[in-house]
Structure formats: structure tokens, C-alpha cells
């Protein structure tokens, strides 16, 4: 019998998840059907329950439902607890298991696909939202020399850092970045979704730095343009993270690890 999975979000028409998981299944010889569900803001739990009742075995969860997915879980992972958000659900009998693969997907893309190990590096994270929450623990476990987080809402970033309580994690205002340089700079703000630039000085980009834009398929965003103007040798967007976090969910559900490279190549948009 064909096993059923889906992604739930609102809006959902733009999602690449059915294509990604379809390619994974084809490459791995797995018999699955993967759909997309436009969730209700008021009745998320009902939507999930209806999918389970129809025989669904697991779901990816995207905005704006990651917090509700975490709250719905009977067995959240430690990663999901730290992020207080879940981007994947698995249904086993009467249990709802939840995990958050955003941070693992981002780390795997940076270290494995882009060849930038974090061990001993200075890392700058722009933003303190859900994506950063999911990334902090995997990033710190990778052994950076320092992980600096900046955010327009400084108290929000400080509260998150206090919650993590790690000696290599520090918080600064944007104004305290002038003259400092990092090996890896990640834009996890929503600025690029509206073609805006976060207030980061160009000095943060070294010539060997990797500038990583979490938004994907946007081409050369203002953030990536700034990095290029200031000599950053390596630019990347978040398509690799999108595929790698999907692969983690696929492996969690199917116990088969898919080949991500062909899928990343298919979805990559040139940064021009």
C-alpha cells in the first residue's frame, strides 16, 4: 500500500515539498504519496487529526504552524523543545512525535554541501526568530570559536541566549559590529523576503567568508549583494537547507536516507 505524507502551511501554494519528497521517493524506491494542505489558522489540530484519520503517517510543518505543531506533540524531541517549534510530525498509534530539523538541515548544507566546517570559526547570526532557535544547538555542538547573534529586538535575542546559556554564544546590537569580521555570516531575518537589507555593516564579511541567505530562490538579495561588494568569496541561499531538512524528515519517517545532491541541483537558482 502507498504510504501518505503531507506538508501543512498557510499559504502553501508556493511549497516545493511535494516535488522534493517525490524526487526522494523516486530515487530511493519508496512508495509514498506526498500532498500539500492549506491549514486553517483557527483549526490546525483539526486539520492534523483529519489527515491522521485518513491514514497519514507524517507531516512537514511550515509557517505559521510550527509553534502549534510543537504544542500538539505528545513526544517532542530535545531539538523541538529547544526551538519551542516543530517542523515535522510522525504518527505512531496514539502518539504524535515532533522534531525540528531546520538547524540540522542548515548545518549539513553549510558543512557538507558547501565545505565550510564550523569548528574554530567565528559565526554571525542575523535574527533571533524560529529559524535561529532551531539552529543554535546544532551550531554550538559543531564547535565554533564564537557564535554572535544580533537582532533589531535586542531583548528578544538576549532572552534566547540566556535560555541557551552557552559560553561561546554572545549577543550584540547591530551597532557593535563595525570593524569586526566573521568566517560565516547567516541572514536569518525576513528582510530579504521584501528586498530589504538588515542593518549589518559590510565590514563583517571577510574575503574568505561564506555569506548564507536563508531565503531561497530570490537570486542575489540585498544581503548577498552587500557581501559580494565587500569581497566575500562564497555566497549561498537556503535551497540546500530546504532540501537537507526535508531529507532528515524523510529518513525519520522511512529509515532511508535520500540522495540530496540531485534535488539541490534541480532547485538551485543562479545568484545573479
PDB file of C-alpha atoms in Angstrom:
ATOM      1  CA  UNK A   1       0.000   0.000   0.000  1.00  0.00           C
ATOM      2  CA  UNK A   2       1.075   3.576  -0.699  1.00  0.00           C
ATOM      3  CA  UNK A   3       2.002   5.497   2.462  1.00  0.00           C
ATOM      4  CA  UNK A   4       0.713   9.049   2.789  1.00  0.00           C
ATOM      5  CA  UNK A   5       2.551  12.174   3.967  1.00  0.00           C
ATOM      6  CA  UNK A   6       1.937  15.887   3.534  1.00  0.00           C
ATOM      7  CA  UNK A   7       3.135  19.400   4.261  1.00  0.00           C
ATOM      8  CA  UNK A   8       0.822  21.815   6.050  1.00  0.00           C
ATOM      9  CA  UNK A   9       1.137  25.601   5.997  1.00  0.00           C
ATOM     10  CA  UNK A  10      -0.659  28.811   5.095  1.00  0.00           C
ATOM     11  CA  UNK A  11      -0.181  29.871   2.357  1.00  0.00           C
ATOM     12  CA  UNK A  12       1.029  26.631   0.819  1.00  0.00           C
ATOM     13  CA  UNK A  13       0.770  27.093  -2.956  1.00  0.00           C
ATOM     14  CA  UNK A  14       4.466  28.038  -3.221  1.00  0.00           C
ATOM     15  CA  UNK A  15       5.752  24.916  -1.448  1.00  0.00           C
ATOM     16  CA  UNK A  16       8.467  22.781  -3.026  1.00  0.00           C
ATOM     17  CA  UNK A  17       7.975  19.944  -0.524  1.00  0.00           C
ATOM     18  CA  UNK A  18       5.839  17.648  -2.731  1.00  0.00           C
ATOM     19  CA  UNK A  19       8.434  17.912  -5.516  1.00  0.00           C
ATOM     20  CA  UNK A  20      11.328  17.299  -3.107  1.00  0.00           C
ATOM     21  CA  UNK A  21       9.773  14.277  -1.419  1.00  0.00           C
ATOM     22  CA  UNK A  22       8.581  12.916  -4.737  1.00  0.00           C
ATOM     23  CA  UNK A  23      12.154  13.027  -6.035  1.00  0.00           C
ATOM     24  CA  UNK A  24      13.423  11.437  -2.806  1.00  0.00           C
ATOM     25  CA  UNK A  25      10.886   8.618  -3.099  1.00  0.00           C
ATOM     26  CA  UNK A  26      11.692   8.025  -6.758  1.00  0.00           C
ATOM     27  CA  UNK A  27      15.417   7.900  -6.088  1.00  0.00           C
ATOM     28  CA  UNK A  28      15.075   5.680  -3.012  1.00  0.00           C
ATOM     29  CA  UNK A  29      12.419   3.329  -4.435  1.00  0.00           C
ATOM     30  CA  UNK A  30       9.806   4.279  -1.822  1.00  0.00           C
ATOM     31  CA  UNK A  31       6.064   4.010  -2.482  1.00  0.00           C
ATOM     32  CA  UNK A  32       4.638   7.192  -0.980  1.00  0.00           C
ATOM     33  CA  UNK A  33       2.142   9.911  -1.836  1.00  0.00           C
ATOM     34  CA  UNK A  34       3.019  13.395  -0.588  1.00  0.00           C
ATOM     35  CA  UNK A  35       0.436  16.180  -0.647  1.00  0.00           C
ATOM     36  CA  UNK A  36       0.037  19.804   0.449  1.00  0.00           C
ATOM     37  CA  UNK A  37      -2.587  21.029   2.924  1.00  0.00           C
ATOM     38  CA  UNK A  38      -3.686  24.645   3.286  1.00  0.00           C
ATOM     39  CA  UNK A  39      -4.123  24.761   7.059  1.00  0.00           C
ATOM     40  CA  UNK A  40      -6.717  26.716   8.988  1.00  0.00           C
ATOM     41  CA  UNK A  41      -5.391  29.359  11.369  1.00  0.00           C
ATOM     42  CA  UNK A  42      -8.119  28.514  13.881  1.00  0.00           C
ATOM     43  CA  UNK A  43      -8.293  24.735  13.448  1.00  0.00           C
ATOM     44  CA  UNK A  44      -4.748  23.435  12.955  1.00  0.00           C
ATOM     45  CA  UNK A  45      -5.268  20.496  15.337  1.00  0.00           C
ATOM     46  CA  UNK A  46      -8.425  19.509  13.476  1.00  0.00           C
ATOM     47  CA  UNK A  47      -6.576  19.562  10.145  1.00  0.00           C
ATOM     48  CA  UNK A  48      -3.853  17.318  11.555  1.00  0.00           C
ATOM     49  CA  UNK A  49      -6.389  14.968  13.122  1.00  0.00           C
ATOM     50  CA  UNK A  50      -8.278  14.692   9.829  1.00  0.00           C
ATOM     51  CA  UNK A  51      -5.068  13.797   7.977  1.00  0.00           C
ATOM     52  CA  UNK A  52      -4.189  11.165  10.587  1.00  0.00           C
ATOM     53  CA  UNK A  53      -7.684   9.686  10.377  1.00  0.00           C
ATOM     54  CA  UNK A  54      -7.288   9.338   6.602  1.00  0.00           C
ATOM     55  CA  UNK A  55      -4.195   7.179   7.129  1.00  0.00           C
ATOM     56  CA  UNK A  56      -1.478   9.844   7.061  1.00  0.00           C
ATOM     57  CA  UNK A  57       1.793   8.768   8.687  1.00  0.00           C
ATOM     58  CA  UNK A  58       3.669  12.057   8.935  1.00  0.00           C
ATOM     59  CA  UNK A  59       3.674  15.752   8.108  1.00  0.00           C
ATOM     60  CA  UNK A  60       6.105  18.542   7.443  1.00  0.00           C
ATOM     61  CA  UNK A  61       5.019  21.783   9.079  1.00  0.00           C
ATOM     62  CA  UNK A  62       5.788  25.237   7.754  1.00  0.00           C
ATOM     63  CA  UNK A  63       4.762  28.779   8.668  1.00  0.00           C
ATOM     64  CA  UNK A  64       2.721  29.752  10.573  1.00  0.00           C
ATOM     65  CA  UNK A  65       2.069  26.433  12.337  1.00  0.00           C
ATOM     66  CA  UNK A  66       5.423  25.358  13.811  1.00  0.00           C
ATOM     67  CA  UNK A  67       4.534  26.546  17.335  1.00  0.00           C
ATOM     68  CA  UNK A  68       1.133  24.838  17.183  1.00  0.00           C
ATOM     69  CA  UNK A  69       2.761  21.637  15.935  1.00  0.00           C
ATOM     70  CA  UNK A  70       5.072  21.638  18.951  1.00  0.00           C
ATOM     71  CA  UNK A  71       2.137  22.214  21.307  1.00  0.00           C
ATOM     72  CA  UNK A  72       0.250  19.327  19.698  1.00  0.00           C
ATOM     73  CA  UNK A  73       3.055  16.793  20.190  1.00  0.00           C
ATOM     74  CA  UNK A  74       2.878  14.107  22.844  1.00  0.00           C
ATOM     75  CA  UNK A  75       6.584  13.282  22.363  1.00  0.00           C
ATOM     76  CA  UNK A  76       8.669  16.282  21.194  1.00  0.00           C
ATOM     77  CA  UNK A  77      12.412  15.839  20.617  1.00  0.00           C
ATOM     78  CA  UNK A  78      15.019  17.820  22.538  1.00  0.00           C
ATOM     79  CA  UNK A  79      15.621  19.906  19.404  1.00  0.00           C
ATOM     80  CA  UNK A  80      11.929  20.748  19.200  1.00  0.00           C
ATOM     81  CA  UNK A  81      11.853  21.616  22.897  1.00  0.00           C
ATOM     82  CA  UNK A  82      14.772  23.994  22.499  1.00  0.00           C
ATOM     83  CA  UNK A  83      13.219  25.677  19.471  1.00  0.00           C
ATOM     84  CA  UNK A  84       9.727  25.538  21.033  1.00  0.00           C
ATOM     85  CA  UNK A  85       8.676  24.711  17.487  1.00  0.00           C
ATOM     86  CA  UNK A  86       8.345  21.623  15.293  1.00  0.00           C
ATOM     87  CA  UNK A  87       8.693  21.325  11.535  1.00  0.00           C
ATOM     88  CA  UNK A  88       7.962  17.602  11.298  1.00  0.00           C
ATOM     89  CA  UNK A  89       5.401  15.268  12.864  1.00  0.00           C
ATOM     90  CA  UNK A  90       5.202  11.476  12.908  1.00  0.00           C
ATOM     91  CA  UNK A  91       2.138   9.493  13.957  1.00  0.00           C
ATOM     92  CA  UNK A  92       2.578   6.177  15.752  1.00  0.00           C
ATOM     93  CA  UNK A  93      -0.600   4.641  17.178  1.00  0.00           C
ATOM     94  CA  UNK A  94      -1.978   7.317  19.512  1.00  0.00           C
ATOM     95  CA  UNK A  95       1.332   9.191  19.777  1.00  0.00           C
ATOM     96  CA  UNK A  96       2.306  12.396  17.979  1.00  0.00           C
ATOM     97  CA  UNK A  97       6.088  12.628  17.714  1.00  0.00           C
ATOM     98  CA  UNK A  98       7.620  16.002  16.815  1.00  0.00           C
ATOM     99  CA  UNK A  99      11.061  17.121  15.746  1.00  0.00           C
ATOM    100  CA  UNK A 100      12.761  20.207  14.345  1.00  0.00           C
ATOM    101  CA  UNK A 101      15.195  19.563  11.501  1.00  0.00           C
ATOM    102  CA  UNK A 102      15.775  23.183  10.444  1.00  0.00           C
ATOM    103  CA  UNK A 103      19.056  23.517  12.339  1.00  0.00           C
ATOM    104  CA  UNK A 104      20.389  20.128  11.259  1.00  0.00           C
ATOM    105  CA  UNK A 105      19.484  20.858   7.646  1.00  0.00           C
ATOM    106  CA  UNK A 106      21.215  24.226   7.737  1.00  0.00           C
ATOM    107  CA  UNK A 107      24.322  22.824   9.382  1.00  0.00           C
ATOM    108  CA  UNK A 108      24.554  19.906   6.944  1.00  0.00           C
ATOM    109  CA  UNK A 109      24.231  22.225   3.956  1.00  0.00           C
ATOM    110  CA  UNK A 110      26.962  24.536   5.245  1.00  0.00           C
ATOM    111  CA  UNK A 111      29.401  21.864   6.383  1.00  0.00           C
ATOM    112  CA  UNK A 112      28.788  19.018   3.924  1.00  0.00           C
ATOM    113  CA  UNK A 113      27.494  20.622   0.738  1.00  0.00           C
ATOM    114  CA  UNK A 114      29.357  23.931   0.945  1.00  0.00           C
ATOM    115  CA  UNK A 115      32.512  22.613   2.616  1.00  0.00           C
ATOM    116  CA  UNK A 116      32.584  25.127   5.481  1.00  0.00           C
ATOM    117  CA  UNK A 117      33.211  23.348   8.821  1.00  0.00           C
ATOM    118  CA  UNK A 118      32.217  25.459  11.815  1.00  0.00           C
ATOM    119  CA  UNK A 119      34.862  24.129  14.189  1.00  0.00           C
ATOM    120  CA  UNK A 120      37.029  27.032  15.338  1.00  0.00           C
ATOM    121  CA  UNK A 121      35.206  29.582  13.137  1.00  0.00           C
ATOM    122  CA  UNK A 122      33.627  32.908  14.057  1.00  0.00           C
ATOM    123  CA  UNK A 123      29.949  32.834  13.137  1.00  0.00           C
ATOM    124  CA  UNK A 124      27.484  35.733  12.934  1.00  0.00           C
ATOM    125  CA  UNK A 125      23.733  35.048  13.008  1.00  0.00           C
ATOM    126  CA  UNK A 126      21.373  37.843  11.973  1.00  0.00           C
ATOM    127  CA  UNK A 127      17.977  37.399  13.607  1.00  0.00           C
ATOM    128  CA  UNK A 128      16.507  35.642  16.641  1.00  0.00           C
ATOM    129  CA  UNK A 129      13.364  34.034  15.256  1.00  0.00           C
ATOM    130  CA  UNK A 130      12.295  30.428  14.857  1.00  0.00           C
ATOM    131  CA  UNK A 131      14.995  29.514  12.355  1.00  0.00           C
ATOM    132  CA  UNK A 132      17.723  30.735  14.709  1.00  0.00           C
ATOM    133  CA  UNK A 133      16.140  28.905  17.638  1.00  0.00           C
ATOM    134  CA  UNK A 134      16.327  25.679  15.683  1.00  0.00           C
ATOM    135  CA  UNK A 135      19.916  26.313  14.578  1.00  0.00           C
ATOM    136  CA  UNK A 136      21.599  27.356  17.821  1.00  0.00           C
ATOM    137  CA  UNK A 137      22.061  23.950  19.453  1.00  0.00           C
ATOM    138  CA  UNK A 138      23.385  22.149  16.326  1.00  0.00           C
ATOM    139  CA  UNK A 139      25.668  25.094  15.572  1.00  0.00           C
ATOM    140  CA  UNK A 140      27.135  25.239  19.074  1.00  0.00           C
ATOM    141  CA  UNK A 141      27.693  21.473  19.044  1.00  0.00           C
ATOM    142  CA  UNK A 142      29.766  21.962  15.860  1.00  0.00           C
ATOM    143  CA  UNK A 143      32.405  23.815  17.911  1.00  0.00           C
ATOM    144  CA  UNK A 144      32.650  27.393  16.620  1.00  0.00           C
ATOM    145  CA  UNK A 145      35.153  29.665  18.346  1.00  0.00           C
ATOM    146  CA  UNK A 146      32.367  32.204  18.812  1.00  0.00           C
ATOM    147  CA  UNK A 147      28.717  32.478  17.808  1.00  0.00           C
ATOM    148  CA  UNK A 148      27.434  36.053  17.778  1.00  0.00           C
ATOM    149  CA  UNK A 149      23.715  36.768  17.461  1.00  0.00           C
ATOM    150  CA  UNK A 150      22.333  40.196  16.524  1.00  0.00           C
ATOM    151  CA  UNK A 151      18.721  41.281  16.298  1.00  0.00           C
ATOM    152  CA  UNK A 152      16.757  44.514  15.982  1.00  0.00           C
ATOM    153  CA  UNK A 153      14.795  43.462  19.079  1.00  0.00           C
ATOM    154  CA  UNK A 154      17.820  43.081  21.348  1.00  0.00           C
ATOM    155  CA  UNK A 155      15.911  41.887  24.464  1.00  0.00           C
ATOM    156  CA  UNK A 156      14.461  39.019  22.400  1.00  0.00           C
ATOM    157  CA  UNK A 157      17.955  37.875  21.407  1.00  0.00           C
ATOM    158  CA  UNK A 158      19.245  38.303  24.963  1.00  0.00           C
ATOM    159  CA  UNK A 159      16.388  36.205  26.358  1.00  0.00           C
ATOM    160  CA  UNK A 160      17.144  33.449  23.847  1.00  0.00           C
ATOM    161  CA  UNK A 161      20.861  33.499  24.686  1.00  0.00           C
ATOM    162  CA  UNK A 162      20.073  33.350  28.399  1.00  0.00           C
ATOM    163  CA  UNK A 163      17.867  30.344  27.754  1.00  0.00           C
ATOM    164  CA  UNK A 164      20.669  28.561  25.850  1.00  0.00           C
ATOM    165  CA  UNK A 165      23.344  29.661  28.360  1.00  0.00           C
ATOM    166  CA  UNK A 166      26.420  28.670  26.378  1.00  0.00           C
ATOM    167  CA  UNK A 167      29.859  30.287  26.896  1.00  0.00           C
ATOM    168  CA  UNK A 168      30.519  30.677  23.152  1.00  0.00           C
ATOM    169  CA  UNK A 169      27.177  32.357  22.438  1.00  0.00           C
ATOM    170  CA  UNK A 170      27.088  36.157  22.730  1.00  0.00           C
ATOM    171  CA  UNK A 171      24.559  38.836  21.782  1.00  0.00           C
ATOM    172  CA  UNK A 172      25.295  42.274  20.361  1.00  0.00           C
ATOM    173  CA  UNK A 173      23.369  45.136  18.811  1.00  0.00           C
ATOM    174  CA  UNK A 174      23.995  45.745  15.112  1.00  0.00           C
ATOM    175  CA  UNK A 175      25.847  48.944  16.033  1.00  0.00           C
ATOM    176  CA  UNK A 176      28.547  46.908  17.810  1.00  0.00           C
ATOM    177  CA  UNK A 177      29.581  45.036  14.657  1.00  0.00           C
ATOM    178  CA  UNK A 178      31.557  47.820  12.969  1.00  0.00           C
ATOM    179  CA  UNK A 179      35.112  46.735  12.221  1.00  0.00           C
ATOM    180  CA  UNK A 180      34.583  43.094  13.219  1.00  0.00           C
ATOM    181  CA  UNK A 181      34.976  40.242  10.712  1.00  0.00           C
ATOM    182  CA  UNK A 182      33.474  36.730  10.627  1.00  0.00           C
ATOM    183  CA  UNK A 183      34.074  33.472   8.775  1.00  0.00           C
ATOM    184  CA  UNK A 184      30.376  32.770   8.292  1.00  0.00           C
ATOM    185  CA  UNK A 185      27.510  35.282   8.190  1.00  0.00           C
ATOM    186  CA  UNK A 186      23.940  33.952   8.081  1.00  0.00           C
ATOM    187  CA  UNK A 187      20.943  36.133   7.336  1.00  0.00           C
ATOM    188  CA  UNK A 188      18.048  34.537   9.207  1.00  0.00           C
ATOM    189  CA  UNK A 189      15.921  37.700   9.190  1.00  0.00           C
ATOM    190  CA  UNK A 190      12.864  38.183   6.994  1.00  0.00           C
ATOM    191  CA  UNK A 191      14.382  41.273   5.334  1.00  0.00           C
ATOM    192  CA  UNK A 192      15.161  39.603   2.015  1.00  0.00           C
ATOM    193  CA  UNK A 193      11.547  38.495   1.579  1.00  0.00           C
ATOM    194  CA  UNK A 194      10.716  42.174   0.975  1.00  0.00           C
ATOM    195  CA  UNK A 195      14.006  43.057  -0.766  1.00  0.00           C
ATOM    196  CA  UNK A 196      15.269  44.867   2.316  1.00  0.00           C
ATOM    197  CA  UNK A 197      18.728  44.803   3.880  1.00  0.00           C
ATOM    198  CA  UNK A 198      19.271  44.184   7.596  1.00  0.00           C
ATOM    199  CA  UNK A 199      21.424  46.928   9.190  1.00  0.00           C
ATOM    200  CA  UNK A 200      24.650  44.918   9.033  1.00  0.00           C
ATOM    201  CA  UNK A 201      27.914  46.684   8.130  1.00  0.00           C
ATOM    202  CA  UNK A 202      29.910  45.417   5.173  1.00  0.00           C
ATOM    203  CA  UNK A 203      32.963  45.034   7.374  1.00  0.00           C
ATOM    204  CA  UNK A 204      31.618  41.735   8.779  1.00  0.00           C
ATOM    205  CA  UNK A 205      32.434  39.925   5.521  1.00  0.00           C
ATOM    206  CA  UNK A 206      35.994  38.668   5.157  1.00  0.00           C
ATOM    207  CA  UNK A 207      37.314  37.697   1.733  1.00  0.00           C
ATOM    208  CA  UNK A 208      37.107  34.033   2.740  1.00  0.00           C
ATOM    209  CA  UNK A 209      33.692  34.369   4.388  1.00  0.00           C
ATOM    210  CA  UNK A 210      30.618  32.386   3.440  1.00  0.00           C
ATOM    211  CA  UNK A 211      27.551  34.637   3.257  1.00  0.00           C
ATOM    212  CA  UNK A 212      24.435  32.492   3.640  1.00  0.00           C
ATOM    213  CA  UNK A 213      20.917  33.710   2.909  1.00  0.00           C
ATOM    214  CA  UNK A 214      18.173  31.587   4.462  1.00  0.00           C
ATOM    215  CA  UNK A 215      15.651  32.768   1.887  1.00  0.00           C
ATOM    216  CA  UNK A 216      15.875  30.682  -1.279  1.00  0.00           C
ATOM    217  CA  UNK A 217      15.111  31.243  -4.938  1.00  0.00           C
ATOM    218  CA  UNK A 218      15.416  35.036  -4.595  1.00  0.00           C
ATOM    219  CA  UNK A 219      18.637  35.382  -6.586  1.00  0.00           C
ATOM    220  CA  UNK A 220      21.149  37.993  -5.478  1.00  0.00           C
ATOM    221  CA  UNK A 221      19.352  39.516  -2.470  1.00  0.00           C
ATOM    222  CA  UNK A 222      20.435  42.838  -0.906  1.00  0.00           C
ATOM    223  CA  UNK A 223      22.275  40.845   1.783  1.00  0.00           C
ATOM    224  CA  UNK A 224      24.183  38.735  -0.742  1.00  0.00           C
ATOM    225  CA  UNK A 225      24.874  41.820  -2.860  1.00  0.00           C
ATOM    226  CA  UNK A 226      26.426  43.549   0.156  1.00  0.00           C
ATOM    227  CA  UNK A 227      28.579  40.500   0.848  1.00  0.00           C
ATOM    228  CA  UNK A 228      29.776  40.395  -2.750  1.00  0.00           C
ATOM    229  CA  UNK A 229      30.533  44.128  -2.759  1.00  0.00           C
ATOM    230  CA  UNK A 230      32.725  43.676   0.305  1.00  0.00           C
ATOM    231  CA  UNK A 231      34.724  40.817  -1.160  1.00  0.00           C
ATOM    232  CA  UNK A 232      33.015  37.728   0.257  1.00  0.00           C
ATOM    233  CA  UNK A 233      34.251  34.832  -1.838  1.00  0.00           C
ATOM    234  CA  UNK A 234      31.342  32.453  -1.191  1.00  0.00           C
ATOM    235  CA  UNK A 235      27.619  33.156  -1.493  1.00  0.00           C
ATOM    236  CA  UNK A 236      24.736  30.737  -0.951  1.00  0.00           C
ATOM    237  CA  UNK A 237      20.988  30.788  -0.434  1.00  0.00           C
ATOM    238  CA  UNK A 238      18.809  28.447   1.597  1.00  0.00           C
ATOM    239  CA  UNK A 239      17.824  25.911  -1.049  1.00  0.00           C
ATOM    240  CA  UNK A 240      20.323  23.414   0.373  1.00  0.00           C
ATOM    241  CA  UNK A 241      18.893  23.850   3.860  1.00  0.00           C
ATOM    242  CA  UNK A 242      15.375  23.317   2.468  1.00  0.00           C
ATOM    243  CA  UNK A 243      16.380  20.034   0.850  1.00  0.00           C
ATOM    244  CA  UNK A 244      18.542  18.800   3.729  1.00  0.00           C
ATOM    245  CA  UNK A 245      15.882  19.363   6.406  1.00  0.00           C
ATOM    246  CA  UNK A 246      13.408  17.546   4.144  1.00  0.00           C
ATOM    247  CA  UNK A 247      15.873  14.662   3.845  1.00  0.00           C
ATOM    248  CA  UNK A 248      16.100  14.418   7.638  1.00  0.00           C
ATOM    249  CA  UNK A 249      12.311  14.142   7.863  1.00  0.00           C
ATOM    250  CA  UNK A 250      12.255  11.554   5.063  1.00  0.00           C
ATOM    251  CA  UNK A 251      14.859   9.468   6.901  1.00  0.00           C
ATOM    252  CA  UNK A 252      12.934   9.837  10.194  1.00  0.00           C
ATOM    253  CA  UNK A 253       9.771   8.561   8.537  1.00  0.00           C
ATOM    254  CA  UNK A 254      11.181   5.915   6.183  1.00  0.00           C
ATOM    255  CA  UNK A 255      14.545   4.883   7.698  1.00  0.00           C
ATOM    256  CA  UNK A 256      16.048   5.511   4.248  1.00  0.00           C
ATOM    257  CA  UNK A 257      18.417   8.434   3.655  1.00  0.00           C
ATOM    258  CA  UNK A 258      17.788  10.023   0.248  1.00  0.00           C
ATOM    259  CA  UNK A 259      20.430  11.471  -2.067  1.00  0.00           C
ATOM    260  CA  UNK A 260      20.084  15.247  -1.764  1.00  0.00           C
ATOM    261  CA  UNK A 261      22.581  16.427  -4.398  1.00  0.00           C
ATOM    262  CA  UNK A 262      20.393  15.872  -7.498  1.00  0.00           C
ATOM    263  CA  UNK A 263      17.469  17.600  -5.797  1.00  0.00           C
ATOM    264  CA  UNK A 264      19.544  20.620  -4.726  1.00  0.00           C
ATOM    265  CA  UNK A 265      20.924  20.919  -8.263  1.00  0.00           C
ATOM    266  CA  UNK A 266      17.422  20.821  -9.719  1.00  0.00           C
ATOM    267  CA  UNK A 267      16.093  23.555  -7.415  1.00  0.00           C
ATOM    268  CA  UNK A 268      19.111  25.874  -7.405  1.00  0.00           C
ATOM    269  CA  UNK A 269      18.556  29.325  -8.913  1.00  0.00           C
ATOM    270  CA  UNK A 270      21.711  31.188 -10.045  1.00  0.00           C
ATOM    271  CA  UNK A 271      22.701  34.043  -7.728  1.00  0.00           C
ATOM    272  CA  UNK A 272      22.587  36.778 -10.344  1.00  0.00           C
TER     273      UNK A 272
END
